Amino acid sequence: MQPEYPTPAHGTRVVVSPPTIVLGREAVTNVGEYATLHGSKALVIATKQIFDIHGEQVLENLNDAGIETVTYTDVRPDPTVTNVEEAHARWEAQDCDVIVTIGGGSSIDTGKAVGVLATNDGSIREFAVDEAGYEGVPNPIPPLVSVNTTAGTGSEATRSIVVTDSETSTKFLVVSEHVVPDVAIEDPELTVSLPQNHTAFTGIDALTHAIEAFVSVKSHGVSDDYARSAIRRIATWFPKAWANGENIEARTEMMIGQLQAGQAFTNSSVALVHGMARPLGAQLHIPHGLANALLLPYVMEFSAMAAPEKFAEIARLFDVADDADPDQVAARKASDAVFELCTDVELASYLEDFGEVPGREAYREVVPKMAQDAIESGSPANNPRKPTKDEIEGLYIDLYGGSLDPDSSRRSNTNSSVE
């Protein structure tokens, strides 16, 4: 029988994190050892691209430890309900007892979702926040070992699952402490193979997690400390990892930074950026990290007035402001620093290959739906400045003119400030 988690007393915090984190070069060689603590037959989940790179090594380590393996390698970069259902069918047909994921958020989220279906009755959509609420998964998932190959999502440390509903072109969110992985394998050598473009939008994805956790109305002392460390670490090491993917020190620091960012937001919350990024990604087929990164400086500029002390601290963590600057002055520098970082790593240029940006009028037609979907996600309610639907629509329009439009300054990689 699965254990029942107690309901926290009013006013208390539940701080979650993977029970075991294995961090460092060659950490992946421990995957078999840790899997044997939890089961004997593993469903190994990955995208085909990631499996082709790292699958043989992981399977060998599992097999050497005596673990039987079954694979599911059809995960999409933004995993779908179909991915989850197919992988779960394989779990049941093969009578597996432990889940091993290889990759970043897509593989890990699929593994978590399979786990939800393995121990709970219903479709994965029924456990979404908009239907079941937060902590809406009744029973803990089976053991999950996550071999992380990116430095961005932090999904191996979180209680969140994001799944795409292809039929409605929307993404939905499942949140429960019952889905936090049992083991996170953090081997920076596995991120060396990450292409420069994915290094860019997974790195800014991690920064988004840290910043949103820090400014969220649900933040607290523990999550703030995770977030501060992540912001400073990412601001320092992300450009170095992007410029030279073989810089192991930079890759290691980014792996730590994204882990801390994941620990920050899963113990606080995400906010307006994520609320807007999910519908933007679903409508324009933009990877989640890239959608976050495109929106981040615009939402920061919009939100700074509501929490100037927090945004001022972000600017100081980026070393673009100091203690002599009044908070209101320093706060305005935070979005500029993030915008400059995004421009330095040529973020908007990746829209050429990742995403389907419609013409201006076609885009405007879907803006009201995206804004409504953003509000219904619940994430904007955690933002320090509470946006109206009209304000969210305005941010989407600003984003198109400043970043999505092929003629925008950001697409042409100039260093202009946010307008």
Short mmCIF file of C-alpha atoms in Angstrom, two decimals:
data_model
loop_
_atom_site.label_atom_id
_atom_site.label_comp_id
_atom_site.label_asym_id
_atom_site.label_seq_id
_atom_site.Cartn_x
_atom_site.Cartn_y
_atom_site.Cartn_z
CA MET A 1 0.00 0.00 0.00
CA GLN A 2 1.27 3.46 -0.89
CA PRO A 3 1.94 5.76 2.10
CA GLU A 4 -0.43 8.65 2.72
CA TYR A 5 1.30 12.04 3.00
CA PRO A 6 0.01 14.20 5.86
CA THR A 7 -1.73 17.49 5.21
CA PRO A 8 0.54 20.35 6.35
CA ALA A 9 -0.67 22.48 9.23
CA HIS A 10 -1.86 25.96 8.32
CA GLY A 11 1.03 28.33 7.74
CA THR A 12 3.70 25.63 7.43
CA ARG A 13 5.87 24.97 4.37
CA VAL A 14 6.58 21.64 2.73
CA VAL A 15 10.06 21.81 1.20
CA VAL A 16 10.57 19.12 -1.44
CA SER A 17 13.68 17.91 -3.24
CA PRO A 18 14.83 14.59 -4.68
CA PRO A 19 15.85 12.35 -1.75
CA THR A 20 19.08 11.50 -3.58
CA ILE A 21 21.12 13.74 -5.89
CA VAL A 22 24.22 12.25 -7.54
CA LEU A 23 26.29 15.13 -8.91
CA GLY A 24 29.57 15.21 -10.82
CA ARG A 25 31.52 13.78 -13.71
CA GLU A 26 30.72 10.11 -14.41
CA ALA A 27 27.67 10.27 -12.13
CA VAL A 28 25.77 8.38 -14.83
CA THR A 29 27.76 5.24 -14.03
CA ASN A 30 25.78 5.04 -10.77
CA VAL A 31 22.37 4.75 -12.44
CA GLY A 32 22.26 0.96 -12.19
CA GLU A 33 23.30 0.96 -8.55
CA TYR A 34 20.49 3.33 -7.61
CA ALA A 35 17.89 1.63 -9.79
CA THR A 36 18.50 -1.68 -8.00
CA LEU A 37 17.49 -0.03 -4.73
CA HIS A 38 14.02 0.49 -6.17
CA GLY A 39 13.25 -2.31 -8.61
CA SER A 40 14.45 -4.98 -11.03
CA LYS A 41 12.80 -4.08 -14.35
CA ALA A 42 13.05 -0.55 -15.70
CA LEU A 43 11.01 1.31 -18.26
CA VAL A 44 13.61 3.60 -19.83
CA ILE A 45 12.06 6.74 -21.32
CA ALA A 46 13.75 9.21 -23.69
CA THR A 47 13.42 11.07 -26.95
CA LYS A 48 14.95 9.21 -29.88
CA GLN A 49 17.61 11.89 -30.30
CA ILE A 50 18.75 11.70 -26.68
CA PHE A 51 18.53 7.90 -26.61
CA ASP A 52 20.76 7.67 -29.68
CA ILE A 53 23.40 9.71 -27.83
CA HIS A 54 23.21 8.38 -24.28
CA GLY A 55 20.93 5.34 -24.36
CA GLU A 56 23.56 2.66 -24.88
CA GLN A 57 25.61 3.88 -21.92
CA VAL A 58 22.61 4.00 -19.59
CA LEU A 59 21.29 0.60 -20.67
CA GLU A 60 24.72 -0.93 -20.18
CA ASN A 61 24.97 0.44 -16.65
CA LEU A 62 21.49 -0.80 -15.82
CA ASN A 63 22.09 -4.25 -17.29
CA ASP A 64 25.45 -4.60 -15.54
CA ALA A 65 23.63 -3.97 -12.25
CA GLY A 66 21.12 -6.74 -13.06
CA ILE A 67 18.24 -4.51 -14.14
CA GLU A 68 16.07 -5.69 -17.03
CA THR A 69 15.19 -2.87 -19.41
CA VAL A 70 12.26 -1.94 -21.63
CA THR A 71 12.51 1.23 -23.72
CA TYR A 72 10.11 3.92 -24.88
CA THR A 73 11.88 6.41 -27.15
CA ASP A 74 9.03 8.18 -28.93
CA VAL A 75 8.84 11.13 -26.54
CA ARG A 76 8.31 14.45 -28.32
CA PRO A 77 10.26 17.56 -27.28
CA ASP A 78 6.97 18.80 -25.76
CA PRO A 79 5.49 15.50 -24.56
CA THR A 80 1.90 14.79 -25.47
CA VAL A 81 -0.97 12.92 -23.89
CA THR A 82 -0.36 10.23 -26.53
CA ASN A 83 3.28 9.88 -25.43
CA VAL A 84 2.17 9.39 -21.84
CA GLU A 85 -0.50 6.84 -22.72
CA GLU A 86 1.80 4.85 -25.02
CA ALA A 87 4.60 4.73 -22.47
CA HIS A 88 2.17 3.74 -19.72
CA ALA A 89 0.80 0.92 -21.89
CA ARG A 90 4.36 -0.39 -22.26
CA TRP A 91 4.90 -0.11 -18.49
CA GLU A 92 1.85 -2.25 -17.83
CA ALA A 93 2.41 -4.77 -20.63
CA GLN A 94 6.02 -5.40 -19.56
CA ASP A 95 5.28 -5.43 -15.81
CA CYS A 96 7.99 -2.88 -14.97
CA ASP A 97 8.64 -1.68 -11.42
CA VAL A 98 11.01 1.30 -11.78
CA ILE A 99 11.10 4.22 -14.22
CA VAL A 100 14.39 5.58 -15.60
CA THR A 101 14.36 8.74 -17.70
CA ILE A 102 17.17 10.01 -19.92
CA GLY A 103 17.05 13.65 -21.00
CA GLY A 104 15.61 16.92 -19.80
CA GLY A 105 12.10 18.04 -18.99
CA SER A 106 10.34 16.21 -21.83
CA SER A 107 11.57 12.77 -20.80
CA ILE A 108 11.29 13.45 -17.08
CA ASP A 109 7.75 14.83 -17.39
CA THR A 110 6.74 11.79 -19.43
CA GLY A 111 8.21 9.51 -16.77
CA LYS A 112 6.38 11.35 -14.00
CA ALA A 113 3.10 11.21 -15.92
CA VAL A 114 3.49 7.48 -16.57
CA GLY A 115 4.00 7.10 -12.84
CA VAL A 116 0.78 8.98 -12.12
CA LEU A 117 -1.20 6.61 -14.34
CA ALA A 118 0.57 3.58 -12.85
CA THR A 119 -0.70 4.25 -9.32
CA ASN A 120 -3.85 6.32 -9.86
CA ASP A 121 -7.10 5.77 -11.76
CA GLY A 122 -8.00 8.18 -14.54
CA SER A 123 -6.51 9.93 -17.56
CA ILE A 124 -3.51 12.22 -17.09
CA ARG A 125 -5.69 15.22 -17.98
CA GLU A 126 -7.85 14.57 -14.93
CA PHE A 127 -4.92 15.34 -12.62
CA ALA A 128 -4.21 18.77 -14.11
CA VAL A 129 -4.30 21.81 -11.85
CA ASP A 130 -7.34 23.24 -13.62
CA GLU A 131 -9.30 20.06 -12.88
CA ALA A 132 -7.83 18.50 -9.73
CA GLY A 133 -6.13 21.52 -8.20
CA TYR A 134 -2.65 21.64 -6.74
CA GLU A 135 -1.57 18.40 -5.03
CA GLY A 136 -4.29 16.65 -6.99
CA VAL A 137 -2.47 13.31 -7.41
CA PRO A 138 -3.76 10.99 -4.66
CA ASN A 139 -1.03 8.32 -4.66
CA PRO A 140 2.77 8.53 -4.96
CA ILE A 141 4.22 7.37 -8.27
CA PRO A 142 6.50 4.31 -8.59
CA PRO A 143 10.25 4.80 -8.10
CA LEU A 144 11.72 7.25 -10.62
CA VAL A 145 15.42 7.69 -11.44
CA SER A 146 16.11 10.71 -13.66
CA VAL A 147 19.33 10.91 -15.66
CA ASN A 148 19.52 14.59 -16.54
CA THR A 149 21.16 15.60 -19.84
CA THR A 150 20.34 19.32 -19.93
CA ALA A 151 21.05 22.35 -17.77
CA GLY A 152 17.69 24.02 -17.88
CA THR A 153 14.40 22.49 -16.83
CA GLY A 154 15.17 21.42 -13.28
CA SER A 155 12.34 18.91 -13.71
CA GLU A 156 14.32 16.25 -11.85
CA ALA A 157 13.86 18.37 -8.69
CA THR A 158 10.24 19.43 -9.07
CA ARG A 159 6.66 18.44 -8.32
CA SER A 160 5.49 19.65 -11.76
CA ILE A 161 4.51 17.92 -14.99
CA VAL A 162 3.74 19.79 -18.23
CA VAL A 163 1.88 17.86 -20.95
CA THR A 164 0.67 19.01 -24.37
CA ASP A 165 -2.89 18.29 -25.44
CA SER A 166 -2.51 18.15 -29.22
CA GLU A 167 -6.26 18.13 -29.82
CA THR A 168 -6.75 21.56 -28.22
CA SER A 169 -3.27 23.04 -28.86
CA THR A 170 -2.88 23.69 -25.14
CA LYS A 171 -0.51 22.63 -22.41
CA PHE A 172 -1.70 21.62 -18.97
CA LEU A 173 0.08 21.41 -15.65
CA VAL A 174 0.04 18.71 -12.99
CA VAL A 175 1.52 19.63 -9.60
CA SER A 176 2.04 17.21 -6.71
CA GLU A 177 4.78 16.35 -4.26
CA HIS A 178 3.96 12.74 -5.11
CA VAL A 179 5.77 13.04 -8.47
CA VAL A 180 9.21 14.25 -7.30
CA PRO A 181 11.85 11.79 -8.59
CA ASP A 182 13.58 9.51 -6.09
CA VAL A 183 17.04 9.93 -7.63
CA ALA A 184 18.49 12.73 -9.77
CA ILE A 185 21.64 11.86 -11.70
CA GLU A 186 23.48 15.10 -12.56
CA ASP A 187 26.46 14.36 -14.82
CA PRO A 188 27.81 17.50 -16.54
CA GLU A 189 29.61 15.41 -19.15
CA LEU A 190 26.21 14.43 -20.56
CA THR A 191 25.48 18.09 -21.34
CA VAL A 192 28.58 18.55 -23.52
CA SER A 193 26.66 17.04 -26.45
CA LEU A 194 23.90 19.64 -26.04
CA PRO A 195 23.80 21.85 -29.17
CA GLN A 196 24.43 25.55 -28.72
CA ASN A 197 20.81 26.43 -29.46
CA HIS A 198 19.51 24.07 -26.75
CA THR A 199 22.17 25.32 -24.38
CA ALA A 200 20.70 28.78 -24.98
CA PHE A 201 17.05 28.12 -24.33
CA THR A 202 17.54 25.60 -21.54
CA GLY A 203 19.91 28.01 -19.80
CA ILE A 204 17.44 30.89 -19.94
CA ASP A 205 14.68 28.48 -18.93
CA ALA A 206 16.64 27.83 -15.72
CA LEU A 207 17.11 31.55 -15.18
CA THR A 208 13.37 32.07 -15.65
CA HIS A 209 12.65 29.45 -12.99
CA ALA A 210 14.95 31.15 -10.53
CA ILE A 211 13.66 34.67 -11.18
CA GLU A 212 10.00 33.70 -11.08
CA ALA A 213 10.49 31.73 -7.86
CA PHE A 214 12.26 34.72 -6.33
CA VAL A 215 9.59 37.31 -7.15
CA SER A 216 6.55 35.06 -6.71
CA VAL A 217 4.06 36.00 -4.02
CA LYS A 218 4.56 32.44 -2.73
CA SER A 219 8.31 32.81 -2.19
CA HIS A 220 9.84 32.27 1.24
CA GLY A 221 13.25 32.06 2.88
CA VAL A 222 14.22 28.59 1.65
CA SER A 223 13.15 29.12 -1.95
CA ASP A 224 14.71 32.60 -2.00
CA ASP A 225 18.11 31.22 -1.04
CA TYR A 226 17.93 28.58 -3.77
CA ALA A 227 16.90 31.30 -6.23
CA ARG A 228 19.63 33.79 -5.28
CA SER A 229 22.33 31.17 -5.71
CA ALA A 230 20.87 30.02 -9.03
CA ILE A 231 20.56 33.56 -10.45
CA ARG A 232 24.14 34.49 -9.59
CA ARG A 233 25.51 31.17 -10.83
CA ILE A 234 23.58 31.27 -14.12
CA ALA A 235 24.41 34.92 -14.77
CA THR A 236 28.11 34.07 -14.39
CA TRP A 237 28.41 30.69 -16.08
CA PHE A 238 25.67 30.52 -18.69
CA PRO A 239 27.43 32.72 -21.28
CA LYS A 240 30.60 30.66 -20.83
CA ALA A 241 28.78 27.37 -21.34
CA TRP A 242 27.04 28.76 -24.42
CA ALA A 243 30.29 30.14 -25.91
CA ASN A 244 32.24 26.92 -25.30
CA GLY A 245 30.17 23.81 -24.80
CA GLU A 246 33.23 21.77 -23.85
CA ASN A 247 33.97 23.95 -20.83
CA ILE A 248 33.29 21.33 -18.15
CA GLU A 249 33.57 23.82 -15.30
CA ALA A 250 30.88 25.99 -16.90
CA ARG A 251 28.72 22.95 -17.67
CA THR A 252 29.04 21.78 -14.05
CA GLU A 253 28.13 25.16 -12.63
CA MET A 254 25.15 25.41 -14.96
CA MET A 255 23.98 21.96 -13.92
CA ILE A 256 24.09 23.07 -10.29
CA GLY A 257 22.40 26.36 -11.14
CA GLN A 258 19.50 24.74 -12.97
CA LEU A 259 19.07 22.23 -10.13
CA GLN A 260 18.89 25.08 -7.60
CA ALA A 261 16.44 26.91 -9.87
CA GLY A 262 14.25 23.81 -9.97
CA GLN A 263 14.39 23.52 -6.19
CA ALA A 264 13.51 27.22 -5.96
CA PHE A 265 10.39 27.22 -8.11
CA THR A 266 9.02 23.88 -6.94
CA ASN A 267 9.10 25.21 -3.38
CA SER A 268 7.75 28.63 -4.36
CA SER A 269 5.97 28.82 -7.70
CA VAL A 270 6.29 30.05 -11.24
CA ALA A 271 4.35 33.14 -12.27
CA LEU A 272 3.32 35.21 -15.28
CA VAL A 273 6.14 34.18 -17.62
CA HIS A 274 5.21 30.52 -17.39
CA GLY A 275 1.51 31.28 -17.58
CA MET A 276 2.08 33.08 -20.89
CA ALA A 277 4.77 30.71 -22.20
CA ARG A 278 2.63 27.58 -22.18
CA PRO A 279 -0.03 28.90 -24.60
CA LEU A 280 2.61 30.68 -26.68
CA GLY A 281 4.57 27.45 -27.06
CA ALA A 282 1.46 25.43 -27.83
CA GLN A 283 0.19 27.86 -30.49
CA LEU A 284 3.54 28.62 -32.17
CA HIS A 285 5.18 25.22 -31.52
CA ILE A 286 8.03 26.93 -29.69
CA PRO A 287 10.06 24.85 -27.20
CA HIS A 288 9.17 25.67 -23.62
CA GLY A 289 12.56 27.11 -22.72
CA LEU A 290 12.63 29.37 -25.76
CA ALA A 291 9.08 30.62 -25.06
CA ASN A 292 10.08 31.45 -21.48
CA ALA A 293 13.21 33.22 -22.63
CA LEU A 294 11.42 35.37 -25.19
CA LEU A 295 8.89 36.55 -22.62
CA LEU A 296 11.12 36.93 -19.58
CA PRO A 297 12.47 40.50 -20.02
CA TYR A 298 9.05 41.86 -21.05
CA VAL A 299 7.34 40.39 -18.01
CA MET A 300 10.16 41.54 -15.73
CA GLU A 301 9.77 45.10 -16.96
CA PHE A 302 5.99 44.88 -16.45
CA SER A 303 6.31 43.44 -12.93
CA ALA A 304 9.19 45.40 -11.40
CA MET A 305 7.07 48.18 -9.91
CA ALA A 306 5.25 45.68 -7.69
CA ALA A 307 8.37 44.26 -6.03
CA PRO A 308 11.20 46.77 -6.57
CA GLU A 309 13.29 45.34 -3.75
CA LYS A 310 13.30 41.87 -5.34
CA PHE A 311 14.05 43.12 -8.86
CA ALA A 312 16.74 45.43 -7.49
CA GLU A 313 18.39 42.41 -5.89
CA ILE A 314 18.25 40.57 -9.22
CA ALA A 315 20.06 43.52 -10.85
CA ARG A 316 22.70 43.38 -8.12
CA LEU A 317 23.12 39.62 -8.58
CA PHE A 318 23.81 40.40 -12.24
CA ASP A 319 26.31 43.08 -11.14
CA VAL A 320 24.52 45.81 -13.10
CA ALA A 321 23.52 47.73 -9.95
CA ASP A 322 25.03 48.22 -6.52
CA ASP A 323 23.87 49.09 -3.03
CA ALA A 324 24.18 52.80 -3.75
CA ASP A 325 21.37 52.58 -6.31
CA PRO A 326 17.87 53.09 -4.86
CA ASP A 327 15.73 49.98 -5.28
CA GLN A 328 13.42 51.68 -7.80
CA VAL A 329 16.41 52.61 -9.97
CA ALA A 330 18.15 49.25 -9.65
CA ALA A 331 14.91 47.36 -10.33
CA ARG A 332 14.62 48.89 -13.79
CA LYS A 333 18.07 47.57 -14.67
CA ALA A 334 17.10 43.93 -14.08
CA SER A 335 15.05 43.45 -17.25
CA ASP A 336 17.70 45.24 -19.31
CA ALA A 337 20.37 42.86 -17.97
CA VAL A 338 18.28 39.82 -18.87
CA PHE A 339 17.43 41.24 -22.29
CA GLU A 340 21.12 41.82 -22.97
CA LEU A 341 21.97 38.28 -21.89
CA CYS A 342 19.29 36.85 -24.21
CA THR A 343 20.62 38.98 -27.07
CA ASP A 344 24.22 37.93 -26.41
CA VAL A 345 23.29 34.26 -26.88
CA GLU A 346 21.31 35.11 -30.05
CA LEU A 347 18.14 33.69 -28.57
CA ALA A 348 15.56 35.08 -30.99
CA SER A 349 17.58 33.86 -33.96
CA TYR A 350 16.60 30.30 -33.06
CA LEU A 351 13.03 31.04 -34.10
CA GLU A 352 14.20 30.37 -37.67
CA ASP A 353 14.51 26.66 -36.83
CA PHE A 354 12.33 26.25 -33.74
CA GLY A 355 8.82 27.56 -34.00
CA GLU A 356 6.18 28.56 -36.51
CA VAL A 357 5.65 32.30 -36.21
CA PRO A 358 2.50 33.43 -38.07
CA GLY A 359 1.97 36.78 -39.72
CA ARG A 360 0.97 39.70 -37.53
CA GLU A 361 -2.79 39.48 -38.19
CA ALA A 362 -2.95 35.71 -37.74
CA TYR A 363 -1.03 36.11 -34.49
CA ARG A 364 -3.40 38.79 -33.24
CA GLU A 365 -6.33 36.43 -33.82
CA VAL A 366 -4.97 33.89 -31.30
CA VAL A 367 -3.83 36.46 -28.71
CA PRO A 368 -7.17 36.54 -26.81
CA LYS A 369 -7.19 32.75 -26.54
CA MET A 370 -3.56 32.67 -25.38
CA ALA A 371 -4.31 35.33 -22.77
CA GLN A 372 -7.32 33.40 -21.47
CA ASP A 373 -5.34 30.15 -21.38
CA ALA A 374 -2.59 31.95 -19.45
CA ILE A 375 -5.06 33.18 -16.83
CA GLU A 376 -6.70 29.77 -16.50
CA SER A 377 -3.31 28.15 -15.85
CA GLY A 378 -3.26 29.87 -12.47
CA SER A 379 0.38 30.95 -12.75
CA PRO A 380 -0.29 34.69 -13.34
CA ALA A 381 -1.97 34.84 -9.92
CA ASN A 382 1.48 34.25 -8.37
CA ASN A 383 2.97 37.28 -10.10
CA PRO A 384 3.87 40.28 -7.92
CA ARG A 385 1.94 42.55 -10.30
CA LYS A 386 -1.46 41.02 -11.00
CA PRO A 387 -2.19 41.33 -14.74
CA THR A 388 -5.58 41.80 -16.32
CA LYS A 389 -6.49 39.89 -19.47
CA ASP A 390 -6.04 43.09 -21.48
CA GLU A 391 -2.56 43.59 -20.02
CA ILE A 392 -1.57 40.02 -20.92
CA GLU A 393 -2.84 40.58 -24.44
CA GLY A 394 -0.76 43.77 -24.56
CA LEU A 395 2.36 41.87 -23.48
CA TYR A 396 1.78 39.31 -26.24
CA ILE A 397 1.45 42.12 -28.79
CA ASP A 398 4.62 43.80 -27.49
CA LEU A 399 6.41 40.48 -27.76
CA TYR A 400 5.44 40.12 -31.40
CA GLY A 401 6.65 43.57 -32.39
CA GLY A 402 9.85 43.37 -30.37
CA SER A 403 10.88 39.74 -30.81
CA LEU A 404 8.69 37.51 -32.98
CA ASP A 405 8.30 39.70 -36.05
CA PRO A 406 11.04 38.78 -38.58
CA ASP A 407 11.82 42.50 -38.91
CA SER A 408 12.13 43.07 -35.16
CA SER A 409 15.40 44.27 -33.67
CA ARG A 410 15.67 41.18 -31.52
CA ARG A 411 15.38 38.79 -34.47
CA SER A 412 18.20 40.71 -36.15
CA ASN A 413 20.25 40.41 -32.92
CA THR A 414 20.80 44.06 -32.09
CA ASN A 415 21.53 45.21 -28.56
CA SER A 416 18.59 47.57 -28.15
CA SER A 417 16.78 47.69 -24.82
CA VAL A 418 13.26 46.46 -24.12
CA GLU A 419 10.66 48.78 -25.58
#
